Tab-separated table of C-alpha atoms and ligand atoms in Angstrom:
chain	number	residue	atom	x	y	z
W	1	MET	CA	-90.937	9.721	-58.648
W	2	LYS	CA	-92.124	11.152	-55.312
W	3	LYS	CA	-94.746	9.242	-53.382
W	4	THR	CA	-96.526	9.596	-50.065
W	5	ILE	CA	-97.080	6.155	-48.583
W	6	LEU	CA	-99.275	5.522	-45.562
W	7	ILE	CA	-98.074	2.513	-43.567
W	8	THR	CA	-100.523	1.315	-40.915
W	9	GLY	CA	-99.180	-0.652	-37.943
W	10	GLY	CA	-95.673	0.692	-38.547
W	11	ALA	CA	-94.739	0.582	-34.850
W	12	GLY	CA	-95.272	-3.178	-34.632
W	13	PHE	CA	-92.907	-6.012	-35.489
W	14	ILE	CA	-93.081	-6.260	-39.297
W	15	GLY	CA	-94.314	-2.686	-39.721
W	16	SER	CA	-91.254	-1.189	-38.001
W	17	HIS	CA	-88.896	-3.186	-40.240
W	18	LEU	CA	-90.888	-2.087	-43.293
W	19	VAL	CA	-90.913	1.579	-42.265
W	20	ARG	CA	-87.136	1.499	-41.690
W	21	HIS	CA	-86.569	-0.210	-45.049
W	22	LEU	CA	-88.681	2.316	-46.992
W	23	VAL	CA	-87.416	5.424	-45.153
W	24	GLN	CA	-83.808	4.425	-45.835
W	25	LYS	CA	-84.265	3.160	-49.397
W	26	TYR	CA	-86.521	5.939	-50.734
W	27	PRO	CA	-85.364	9.349	-49.450
W	28	ASP	CA	-87.754	11.009	-51.965
W	29	TYR	CA	-90.818	9.302	-50.531
W	30	HIS	CA	-92.763	10.595	-47.559
W	31	ILE	CA	-93.418	7.650	-45.244
W	32	LEU	CA	-96.380	8.239	-42.937
W	33	ASN	CA	-96.684	5.741	-40.103
W	34	LEU	CA	-100.183	5.479	-38.588
W	35	ASP	CA	-100.321	3.355	-35.453
W	36	ALA	CA	-102.604	3.218	-32.401
W	37	LEU	CA	-99.691	2.042	-30.199
W	38	THR	CA	-101.520	-0.903	-28.674
W	39	TYR	CA	-99.563	-3.270	-26.402
W	40	ALA	CA	-97.862	-4.519	-29.616
W	41	GLY	CA	-96.819	-1.124	-30.988
W	42	ASN	CA	-93.714	0.555	-29.690
W	43	LEU	CA	-92.013	3.709	-30.993
W	44	GLU	CA	-88.744	2.471	-29.531
W	45	ASN	CA	-88.690	0.074	-32.494
W	46	LEU	CA	-88.097	3.086	-34.771
W	47	ARG	CA	-85.753	5.195	-32.671
W	48	ASP	CA	-82.938	5.050	-35.253
W	49	ILE	CA	-85.023	6.586	-38.071
W	50	GLU	CA	-87.557	8.717	-36.180
W	51	SER	CA	-85.844	12.015	-37.014
W	52	SER	CA	-85.487	11.271	-40.747
W	53	ALA	CA	-86.798	14.132	-42.899
W	54	ASN	CA	-88.992	11.803	-44.985
W	55	TYR	CA	-90.734	10.170	-41.985
W	56	THR	CA	-93.812	11.199	-39.976
W	57	PHE	CA	-95.523	9.310	-37.161
W	58	VAL	CA	-99.260	9.760	-36.520
W	59	LYS	CA	-100.927	8.170	-33.510
W	60	GLY	CA	-104.404	6.987	-34.442
W	61	ASP	CA	-106.840	4.117	-34.716
W	62	ILE	CA	-107.775	2.676	-38.128
W	63	CYS	CA	-111.365	2.379	-36.870
W	64	ASP	CA	-111.572	6.203	-36.624
W	65	GLY	CA	-113.049	7.265	-39.982
W	66	ASP	CA	-112.978	11.030	-39.275
W	67	MET	CA	-109.271	10.937	-38.382
W	68	LEU	CA	-108.544	8.925	-41.549
W	69	GLN	CA	-110.463	11.406	-43.705
W	70	GLN	CA	-108.421	14.277	-42.228
W	71	LEU	CA	-105.196	12.356	-42.813
W	72	PHE	CA	-106.037	11.824	-46.500
W	73	GLU	CA	-107.015	15.538	-46.790
W	74	LYS	CA	-103.796	16.696	-45.161
W	75	HIS	CA	-101.372	14.454	-47.100
W	76	PRO	CA	-101.295	13.536	-50.816
W	77	ILE	CA	-101.342	9.807	-50.002
W	78	ASP	CA	-100.985	7.745	-53.154
W	79	GLY	CA	-100.217	4.380	-51.598
W	80	VAL	CA	-101.416	2.529	-48.494
W	81	ILE	CA	-99.579	-0.483	-47.106
W	82	HIS	CA	-101.901	-1.846	-44.452
W	83	LEU	CA	-100.383	-3.921	-41.644
W	84	ALA	CA	-102.234	-2.674	-38.538
W	85	ALA	CA	-103.942	-5.637	-36.938
W	86	GLU	CA	-104.355	-7.730	-33.854
W	87	SER	CA	-101.851	-10.448	-34.772
W	88	HIS	CA	-101.658	-13.099	-32.039
W	89	VAL	CA	-103.718	-16.276	-32.449
W	90	ASP	CA	-103.893	-17.066	-28.701
W	91	ARG	CA	-105.260	-13.612	-27.946
W	92	SER	CA	-107.897	-14.077	-30.661
W	93	ILE	CA	-109.099	-17.172	-28.806
W	94	LEU	CA	-109.411	-15.160	-25.579
W	95	ASN	CA	-111.013	-12.084	-27.205
W	96	PRO	CA	-112.353	-12.613	-30.749
W	97	VAL	CA	-114.408	-9.398	-30.816
W	98	GLU	CA	-111.299	-7.234	-30.574
W	99	PHE	CA	-109.990	-9.017	-33.688
W	100	VAL	CA	-113.192	-8.343	-35.600
W	101	ARG	CA	-113.043	-4.681	-34.565
W	102	THR	CA	-109.464	-4.017	-35.614
W	103	ASN	CA	-108.918	-6.474	-38.439
W	104	VAL	CA	-112.323	-6.364	-40.123
W	105	LEU	CA	-113.928	-3.048	-39.149
W	106	GLY	CA	-110.576	-1.239	-39.152
W	107	THR	CA	-109.707	-2.508	-42.634
W	108	VAL	CA	-113.119	-1.546	-44.024
W	109	THR	CA	-112.896	1.921	-42.417
W	110	LEU	CA	-109.470	2.400	-44.006
W	111	LEU	CA	-110.717	1.167	-47.392
W	112	ASN	CA	-113.612	3.612	-47.164
W	113	ALA	CA	-111.309	6.525	-46.415
W	114	ALA	CA	-109.101	5.573	-49.390
W	115	LYS	CA	-112.119	5.191	-51.678
W	116	ASN	CA	-113.496	8.618	-50.690
W	117	ALA	CA	-110.139	10.337	-51.065
W	118	TRP	CA	-109.040	8.630	-54.288
W	119	LYS	CA	-112.374	9.003	-56.151
W	120	GLY	CA	-111.680	6.426	-58.865
W	121	ARG	CA	-107.998	7.322	-59.431
W	122	SER	CA	-105.966	4.586	-61.060
W	123	ASP	CA	-102.476	5.880	-60.100
W	124	VAL	CA	-102.874	4.791	-56.452
W	125	LEU	CA	-102.567	1.458	-54.638
W	126	PHE	CA	-104.046	-0.205	-51.558
W	127	TYR	CA	-101.778	-3.050	-50.391
W	128	HIS	CA	-103.070	-5.467	-47.757
W	129	VAL	CA	-100.421	-7.414	-45.839
W	130	SER	CA	-102.036	-10.713	-44.904
W	131	THR	CA	-101.227	-14.163	-43.619
W	132	ASP	CA	-101.000	-17.748	-44.866
W	133	GLU	CA	-103.317	-18.717	-41.980
W	134	VAL	CA	-106.338	-17.735	-44.122
W	135	TYR	CA	-105.800	-20.987	-46.069
W	136	GLY	CA	-106.232	-23.199	-42.983
W	137	SER	CA	-104.179	-26.311	-42.246
W	138	LEU	CA	-102.259	-28.425	-44.796
W	139	ALA	CA	-101.952	-32.175	-45.265
W	140	PRO	CA	-98.391	-33.544	-45.717
W	141	GLY	CA	-97.070	-32.881	-49.222
W	142	ASP	CA	-99.481	-30.031	-50.012
W	143	TYR	CA	-98.534	-26.346	-50.315
W	144	PHE	CA	-100.460	-23.078	-50.130
W	145	LEU	CA	-100.874	-21.542	-53.590
W	146	GLU	CA	-102.538	-18.207	-54.378
W	147	THR	CA	-105.453	-20.283	-55.713
W	148	THR	CA	-105.880	-22.360	-52.529
W	149	SER	CA	-109.403	-21.964	-51.103
W	150	TYR	CA	-109.759	-20.003	-47.901
W	151	ASP	CA	-110.424	-22.186	-44.841
W	152	PRO	CA	-109.593	-20.086	-41.747
W	153	GLN	CA	-109.692	-21.993	-38.456
W	154	SER	CA	-109.004	-19.443	-35.692
W	155	PRO	CA	-110.745	-16.163	-34.865
W	156	TYR	CA	-107.507	-14.419	-35.959
W	157	SER	CA	-107.367	-16.121	-39.345
W	158	ALA	CA	-111.128	-15.685	-39.873
W	159	SER	CA	-110.714	-11.938	-39.283
W	160	LYS	CA	-107.746	-11.737	-41.693
W	161	ALA	CA	-109.653	-13.774	-44.303
W	162	SER	CA	-112.572	-11.392	-43.956
W	163	SER	CA	-110.326	-8.357	-44.389
W	164	ASP	CA	-108.757	-9.947	-47.503
W	165	HIS	CA	-112.242	-10.425	-48.951
W	166	PHE	CA	-113.145	-6.791	-48.213
W	167	VAL	CA	-110.008	-5.546	-49.996
W	168	ARG	CA	-110.931	-7.562	-53.104
W	169	ALA	CA	-114.586	-6.480	-52.795
W	170	TYR	CA	-113.601	-2.777	-52.679
W	171	GLY	CA	-111.360	-3.317	-55.709
W	172	ASN	CA	-114.135	-5.051	-57.610
W	173	THR	CA	-116.987	-2.753	-56.552
W	174	TYR	CA	-115.356	0.672	-56.375
W	175	GLY	CA	-112.343	0.155	-58.631
W	176	ILE	CA	-109.676	0.761	-55.966
W	177	PRO	CA	-106.355	-0.578	-57.317
W	178	PHE	CA	-105.216	-3.201	-54.833
W	179	VAL	CA	-102.745	-5.986	-54.225
W	180	LEU	CA	-102.481	-8.564	-51.438
W	181	SER	CA	-99.788	-10.800	-50.045
W	182	ASN	CA	-100.122	-13.767	-47.708
W	183	CYS	CA	-96.965	-14.540	-45.776
W	184	SER	CA	-95.762	-17.336	-43.504
W	185	ASN	CA	-94.365	-16.989	-39.936
W	186	ASN	CA	-91.898	-14.120	-39.625
W	187	TYR	CA	-89.040	-14.039	-37.120
W	188	GLY	CA	-86.348	-11.530	-36.178
W	189	PRO	CA	-85.725	-8.531	-33.885
W	190	TYR	CA	-88.592	-6.498	-32.359
W	191	GLN	CA	-91.144	-9.337	-32.381
W	192	PHE	CA	-93.365	-9.044	-29.332
W	193	PRO	CA	-92.276	-11.696	-26.795
W	194	GLU	CA	-95.617	-13.478	-26.730
W	195	LYS	CA	-94.855	-15.240	-30.049
W	196	LEU	CA	-93.022	-18.582	-29.961
W	197	LEU	CA	-89.395	-17.600	-30.647
W	198	PRO	CA	-89.018	-14.409	-28.588
W	199	LEU	CA	-91.118	-15.835	-25.739
W	200	PHE	CA	-88.934	-18.931	-25.544
W	201	ILE	CA	-85.707	-16.900	-25.786
W	202	SER	CA	-86.754	-14.737	-22.844
W	203	ASN	CA	-87.997	-17.765	-20.864
W	204	ILE	CA	-84.667	-19.556	-21.398
W	205	VAL	CA	-82.774	-16.500	-20.143
W	206	ALA	CA	-85.010	-16.457	-17.035
W	207	GLU	CA	-84.899	-20.301	-16.717
W	208	LYS	CA	-88.701	-20.452	-16.931
W	209	PRO	CA	-90.711	-23.333	-18.505
W	210	LEU	CA	-90.957	-23.483	-22.311
W	211	PRO	CA	-94.661	-24.264	-22.899
W	212	VAL	CA	-94.794	-26.404	-26.067
W	213	TYR	CA	-98.423	-26.816	-27.164
W	214	GLY	CA	-99.645	-30.396	-27.654
W	215	LYS	CA	-96.920	-32.754	-28.877
W	216	GLY	CA	-94.920	-30.023	-30.603
W	217	ASP	CA	-95.442	-31.689	-33.986
W	218	ASN	CA	-97.211	-28.740	-35.639
W	219	ILE	CA	-95.279	-27.343	-38.581
W	220	ARG	CA	-94.620	-23.687	-39.388
W	221	ASP	CA	-92.720	-22.144	-42.313
W	222	TRP	CA	-90.309	-19.465	-41.026
W	223	LEU	CA	-89.131	-16.329	-42.841
W	224	TRP	CA	-86.620	-13.641	-41.810
W	225	VAL	CA	-88.674	-10.460	-41.333
W	226	THR	CA	-86.524	-8.286	-43.625
W	227	ASP	CA	-87.017	-10.788	-46.452
W	228	HIS	CA	-90.753	-10.254	-46.007
W	229	CYS	CA	-90.246	-6.467	-46.202
W	230	VAL	CA	-88.173	-6.750	-49.389
W	231	ALA	CA	-90.989	-8.819	-50.900
W	232	ILE	CA	-93.565	-6.175	-49.864
W	233	ASP	CA	-91.414	-3.453	-51.490
W	234	LEU	CA	-91.194	-5.478	-54.731
W	235	ILE	CA	-94.910	-6.275	-54.803
W	236	PHE	CA	-95.868	-2.678	-54.001
W	237	HIS	CA	-93.759	-1.330	-56.873
W	238	LYS	CA	-93.906	-4.116	-59.453
W	239	GLY	CA	-96.724	-6.512	-58.525
W	240	ARG	CA	-99.708	-6.788	-60.857
W	241	HIS	CA	-102.712	-4.932	-59.491
W	242	GLY	CA	-105.635	-7.102	-58.418
W	243	GLU	CA	-103.270	-10.014	-57.732
W	244	THR	CA	-102.274	-11.978	-54.637
W	245	TYR	CA	-98.710	-13.098	-53.912
W	246	ASN	CA	-97.746	-15.794	-51.404
W	247	ILE	CA	-94.519	-15.091	-49.498
W	248	GLY	CA	-92.476	-17.810	-47.793
W	249	GLY	CA	-88.930	-19.120	-47.615
W	250	ARG	CA	-89.484	-22.888	-48.103
W	251	ASN	CA	-88.367	-23.377	-44.501
W	252	GLU	CA	-90.612	-25.797	-42.613
W	253	TRP	CA	-89.920	-26.863	-39.036
W	254	THR	CA	-91.884	-28.841	-36.484
W	255	ASN	CA	-92.215	-26.713	-33.362
W	256	ILE	CA	-90.293	-29.223	-31.268
W	257	ASP	CA	-87.340	-29.432	-33.679
W	258	LEU	CA	-87.229	-25.655	-33.814
W	259	VAL	CA	-87.376	-25.358	-30.019
W	260	LYS	CA	-84.594	-27.951	-29.620
W	261	LEU	CA	-82.379	-26.072	-32.089
W	262	LEU	CA	-83.091	-22.867	-30.172
W	263	CYS	CA	-82.231	-24.597	-26.880
W	264	THR	CA	-78.870	-25.859	-28.175
W	265	SER	CA	-77.962	-22.428	-29.564
W	266	MET	CA	-79.031	-20.650	-26.365
W	267	ASP	CA	-76.925	-22.959	-24.143
W	268	GLU	CA	-73.901	-22.131	-26.310
W	269	LYS	CA	-74.600	-18.382	-26.307
W	270	LEU	CA	-75.196	-18.261	-22.557
W	271	GLY	CA	-72.249	-20.547	-21.742
W	272	ARG	CA	-74.578	-22.969	-19.943
W	273	GLU	CA	-74.186	-26.732	-19.730
W	274	ALA	CA	-75.532	-28.602	-22.802
W	275	GLY	CA	-79.135	-29.703	-22.186
W	276	SER	CA	-79.948	-26.900	-19.685
W	277	ALA	CA	-82.449	-25.126	-21.919
W	278	GLU	CA	-83.993	-28.353	-23.200
W	279	SER	CA	-84.776	-29.390	-19.614
W	280	LEU	CA	-87.167	-26.397	-19.487
W	281	ILE	CA	-89.400	-27.841	-22.251
W	282	THR	CA	-92.862	-28.476	-20.817
W	283	TYR	CA	-95.619	-30.007	-22.936
W	284	VAL	CA	-98.856	-28.143	-22.169
W	285	THR	CA	-102.517	-28.225	-23.210
W	286	ASP	CA	-102.781	-27.642	-26.929
W	287	ARG	CA	-104.032	-24.413	-28.516
W	288	PRO	CA	-107.737	-25.016	-29.338
W	289	GLY	CA	-108.178	-25.597	-33.083
W	290	HIS	CA	-104.387	-25.584	-33.555
W	291	ASP	CA	-103.581	-25.733	-37.304
W	292	MET	CA	-101.219	-28.649	-37.961
W	293	ARG	CA	-99.145	-27.419	-40.884
W	294	TYR	CA	-98.478	-24.273	-42.926
W	295	ALA	CA	-96.181	-24.264	-45.981
W	296	ILE	CA	-96.022	-21.625	-48.698
W	297	ASP	CA	-95.276	-22.224	-52.356
W	298	PRO	CA	-93.681	-18.872	-53.331
W	299	SER	CA	-93.156	-19.795	-57.030
W	300	LYS	CA	-95.322	-16.935	-58.336
W	301	LEU	CA	-93.360	-14.290	-56.425
W	302	GLU	CA	-90.050	-15.870	-57.442
W	303	ALA	CA	-90.979	-16.192	-61.122
W	304	GLU	CA	-92.726	-12.825	-61.607
W	305	LEU	CA	-90.672	-10.551	-59.387
W	306	GLY	CA	-87.399	-12.436	-58.915
W	307	TRP	CA	-87.693	-12.516	-55.112
W	308	THR	CA	-85.581	-14.951	-53.074
W	309	PRO	CA	-84.931	-14.980	-49.317
W	310	SER	CA	-81.513	-13.612	-48.340
W	311	LEU	CA	-80.826	-15.543	-45.172
W	312	GLN	CA	-80.508	-19.205	-44.158
W	313	PHE	CA	-82.679	-19.981	-41.143
W	314	GLU	CA	-79.832	-21.180	-38.904
W	315	GLU	CA	-78.028	-17.862	-39.494
W	316	GLY	CA	-81.192	-15.791	-38.932
W	317	LEU	CA	-81.918	-17.654	-35.713
W	318	LEU	CA	-78.474	-16.799	-34.301
W	319	LEU	CA	-78.931	-13.125	-35.277
W	320	THR	CA	-82.331	-13.142	-33.581
W	321	ILE	CA	-80.952	-14.698	-30.395
W	322	ASP	CA	-78.103	-12.139	-30.319
W	323	TRP	CA	-80.553	-9.264	-30.734
W	324	TYR	CA	-82.796	-10.435	-27.885
W	325	LEU	CA	-79.835	-11.060	-25.592
W	326	LYS	CA	-78.560	-7.546	-26.266
W	327	ASN	CA	-82.014	-6.023	-25.844
W	328	GLN	CA	-83.275	-7.609	-22.627
W	329	GLU	CA	-84.381	-4.199	-21.377
W	330	TRP	CA	-86.618	-3.805	-24.436
W	331	VAL	CA	-88.107	-7.227	-23.641
W	332	GLU	CA	-88.733	-6.245	-20.033
W	333	ARG	CA	-90.269	-2.897	-21.007
W	334	VAL	CA	-92.698	-4.312	-23.579
W	335	GLN	CA	-93.653	-7.211	-21.305
W	336	SER	CA	-94.580	-4.866	-18.462
W	337	GLY	CA	-98.107	-3.406	-18.201
W	338	THR	CA	-100.978	-5.549	-19.455
W	339	TYR	CA	-98.712	-8.365	-20.662
W	340	ARG	CA	-98.327	-9.977	-17.215
W	341	GLU	CA	-102.091	-10.373	-16.851
W	342	TYR	CA	-102.313	-11.916	-20.326
W	343	TYR	CA	-99.435	-14.314	-19.618
W	344	GLU	CA	-100.982	-15.525	-16.385
W	345	THR	CA	-104.397	-16.126	-18.009
W	346	GLN	CA	-102.798	-17.834	-20.958
W	347	TYR	CA	-100.214	-20.053	-19.325
W	348	GLY	CA	-101.425	-20.456	-15.723
W	349	GLU	CA	-104.096	-22.914	-16.811
W	350	ARG	CA	-102.014	-24.607	-19.522
W	351	LEU	CA	-99.025	-25.203	-17.247
W	352	ALA	CA	-101.272	-26.520	-14.456
W	353	ASN	CA	-102.617	-29.288	-16.743
Q	401	NAD	P1	-97.786	-6.716	-34.430
Q	401	NAD	O1	-98.855	-7.220	-33.508
Q	401	NAD	O2	-96.369	-6.802	-34.010
Q	401	NAD	O3	-98.065	-5.186	-34.793
Q	401	NAD	C1	-99.358	-4.710	-35.073
Q	401	NAD	C2	-99.295	-3.184	-35.060
Q	401	NAD	O4	-100.601	-2.689	-35.392
Q	401	NAD	C3	-98.916	-2.603	-33.709
Q	401	NAD	O5	-97.945	-1.587	-33.865
Q	401	NAD	C4	-100.217	-2.032	-33.181
Q	401	NAD	O6	-100.047	-0.919	-32.322
Q	401	NAD	C5	-100.913	-1.646	-34.469
Q	401	NAD	N1	-102.382	-1.604	-34.325
Q	401	NAD	C6	-103.176	-2.540	-33.754
Q	401	NAD	N2	-104.464	-2.127	-33.783
Q	401	NAD	C7	-104.477	-0.914	-34.393
Q	401	NAD	C8	-105.499	0.010	-34.738
Q	401	NAD	N3	-106.776	-0.226	-34.429
Q	401	NAD	N4	-105.164	1.147	-35.388
Q	401	NAD	C9	-103.859	1.411	-35.692
Q	401	NAD	N5	-102.839	0.581	-35.367
Q	401	NAD	C10	-103.145	-0.572	-34.735
Q	401	NAD	O7	-98.047	-7.492	-35.805
Q	401	NAD	P2	-97.002	-8.063	-36.866
Q	401	NAD	O8	-96.597	-9.412	-36.451
Q	401	NAD	O9	-96.005	-7.025	-37.151
Q	401	NAD	O10	-97.983	-8.214	-38.119
Q	401	NAD	C11	-98.243	-7.116	-38.968
Q	401	NAD	C12	-99.221	-7.550	-40.051
Q	401	NAD	O11	-98.664	-8.622	-40.790
Q	401	NAD	C13	-100.560	-8.033	-39.509
Q	401	NAD	O12	-101.569	-7.584	-40.366
Q	401	NAD	C14	-100.436	-9.555	-39.564
Q	401	NAD	O13	-101.701	-10.150	-39.742
Q	401	NAD	C15	-99.560	-9.734	-40.783
Q	401	NAD	N6	-98.713	-10.950	-40.789
Q	401	NAD	C16	-97.906	-11.239	-39.709
Q	401	NAD	C17	-97.079	-12.353	-39.774
Q	401	NAD	C18	-96.145	-12.714	-38.622
Q	401	NAD	O14	-95.515	-13.772	-38.651
Q	401	NAD	N7	-95.996	-11.876	-37.603
Q	401	NAD	C19	-97.079	-13.179	-40.907
Q	401	NAD	C20	-97.924	-12.840	-41.980
Q	401	NAD	C21	-98.724	-11.711	-41.903
Q	402	DAU	O1	-98.338	-17.953	-40.330
Q	402	DAU	C1	-98.347	-16.571	-40.152
Q	402	DAU	C2	-98.768	-16.238	-38.734
Q	402	DAU	O2	-97.673	-16.596	-37.887
Q	402	DAU	C3	-99.123	-14.769	-38.553
Q	402	DAU	O3	-100.244	-14.464	-39.341
Q	402	DAU	C4	-99.415	-14.468	-37.081
Q	402	DAU	O4	-99.660	-13.076	-36.923
Q	402	DAU	C5	-98.205	-14.873	-36.260
Q	402	DAU	O5	-98.477	-14.671	-34.900
Q	402	DAU	C6	-97.863	-16.341	-36.513
Q	402	DAU	O6	-98.903	-17.205	-35.994
Q	402	DAU	P1	-98.575	-18.572	-35.195
Q	402	DAU	O7	-99.747	-18.921	-34.377
Q	402	DAU	O8	-98.026	-19.602	-36.107
Q	402	DAU	O9	-97.337	-18.028	-34.277
Q	402	DAU	P2	-96.964	-18.297	-32.742
Q	402	DAU	O10	-95.598	-17.734	-32.544
Q	402	DAU	O11	-98.043	-17.883	-31.815
Q	402	DAU	O12	-96.856	-19.882	-32.683
Q	402	DAU	C7	-95.969	-20.619	-33.510
Q	402	DAU	C8	-96.198	-22.091	-33.223
Q	402	DAU	O13	-95.727	-22.380	-31.888
Q	402	DAU	C9	-97.659	-22.506	-33.244
Q	402	DAU	O14	-97.771	-23.815	-33.782
Q	402	DAU	C10	-98.066	-22.503	-31.767
Q	402	DAU	C11	-96.781	-22.882	-31.056
Q	402	DAU	N1	-96.585	-22.287	-29.708
Q	402	DAU	C12	-96.723	-20.937	-29.587
Q	402	DAU	C13	-96.541	-20.325	-28.364
Q	402	DAU	C14	-96.707	-18.843	-28.207
Q	402	DAU	C15	-96.240	-23.096	-28.622
Q	402	DAU	O15	-96.095	-24.325	-28.767
Q	402	DAU	N2	-96.070	-22.479	-27.412
Q	402	DAU	C16	-96.214	-21.134	-27.224
Q	402	DAU	O16	-96.067	-20.654	-26.077
């Protein structure tokens, strides 16, 4: 069956993997990618599929209601997969208002455009791609379930929690068919090098300090980005409407263990003496309000839709390192412009302490 799917944020990290996956897997679908191309969005991420006949890029801001109305009038959109967001926790601490604008106001503006265009149709779907951070921080032994109460702790997670609530509220109030997923930390190619793994890979290459926040004992649950995209595809096509699915690969690491594994692998890849990268580790002032532990229980997704992750973490990490080493020019290009200013504000003070 033909479909026209609007992907928002398709030039970012996860969005570009999702767009590529859908364009290649569904030649009958029209994949529309709407992205404002902020510092985090980069059309280079989609170079290999940009001339595909079933793909169209539209530059635009999800806060622009008139543009969204025109987009829904111009294209027979019957599915929205919404990823556009400000996504970096540290930036949300520096500039919370920007996160409210994009993540809350942008999501509501997009919901409104879908509501007005779809007029009560039931053969459509609004899919919100969200984060496990909405659940807050876990005690040892606990896991995030779809029924876990929301307890967001950062401006980023508060904005994502709010947007989740608005999606459910639009479903409940206006009858928009919807589905949500809350995923753990993704890793892989094309992740903006402000996030832990790509930042540390590029710092190791440049022999710059590796700023580990606090004691490095915070725990994150890591998932290969394509496994996330396969889960989104499954949920979009087969998930029960009105439901939430947690996505995660049962792959918890303390930050320091992860960084040490990265250091060992990088020394081998770069042919440097063992211990070189580890000597760059620098413990710095902690992230304010830093959540201690995230861990997803993905049983619902596994049982209902048969999803399982495809890749072991150690293997995915080596693939990620290889990609960044081969794409140093991409790293340099995306880190130019406003990134330098951000990096200095962010790390100048932390490293000085
Ligand atoms: P990203 O920062 O790499 O990409 C975000 C994209 O959204 C960029 O292309 C950017 O240009 C675009 N964008 C930002 N503001 C916009 C606006 N106003 N209008 C249109 N486009 C805009 O983010 P990501 O890491 O790929 O995350 C994508 C989504 O997945 C986000 O909603 C995030 O909350 C969620 N998520 C991310 C992770 C993760 O580990 N990265 C995990 C779970 C959920
Ligand atoms: O859990 C899902 C979330 O994962 C997504 O919703 C977010 O969009 C995504 O950015 C990610 O959030 P985190 O805050 O967990 O990712 P980040 O890469 O920023 O940090 C991972 C861990 O590493 C976290 O505990 C903070 C720590 N860290 C991070 C950076 C950038 C450091 O110790 N030093 C650093 O320089």
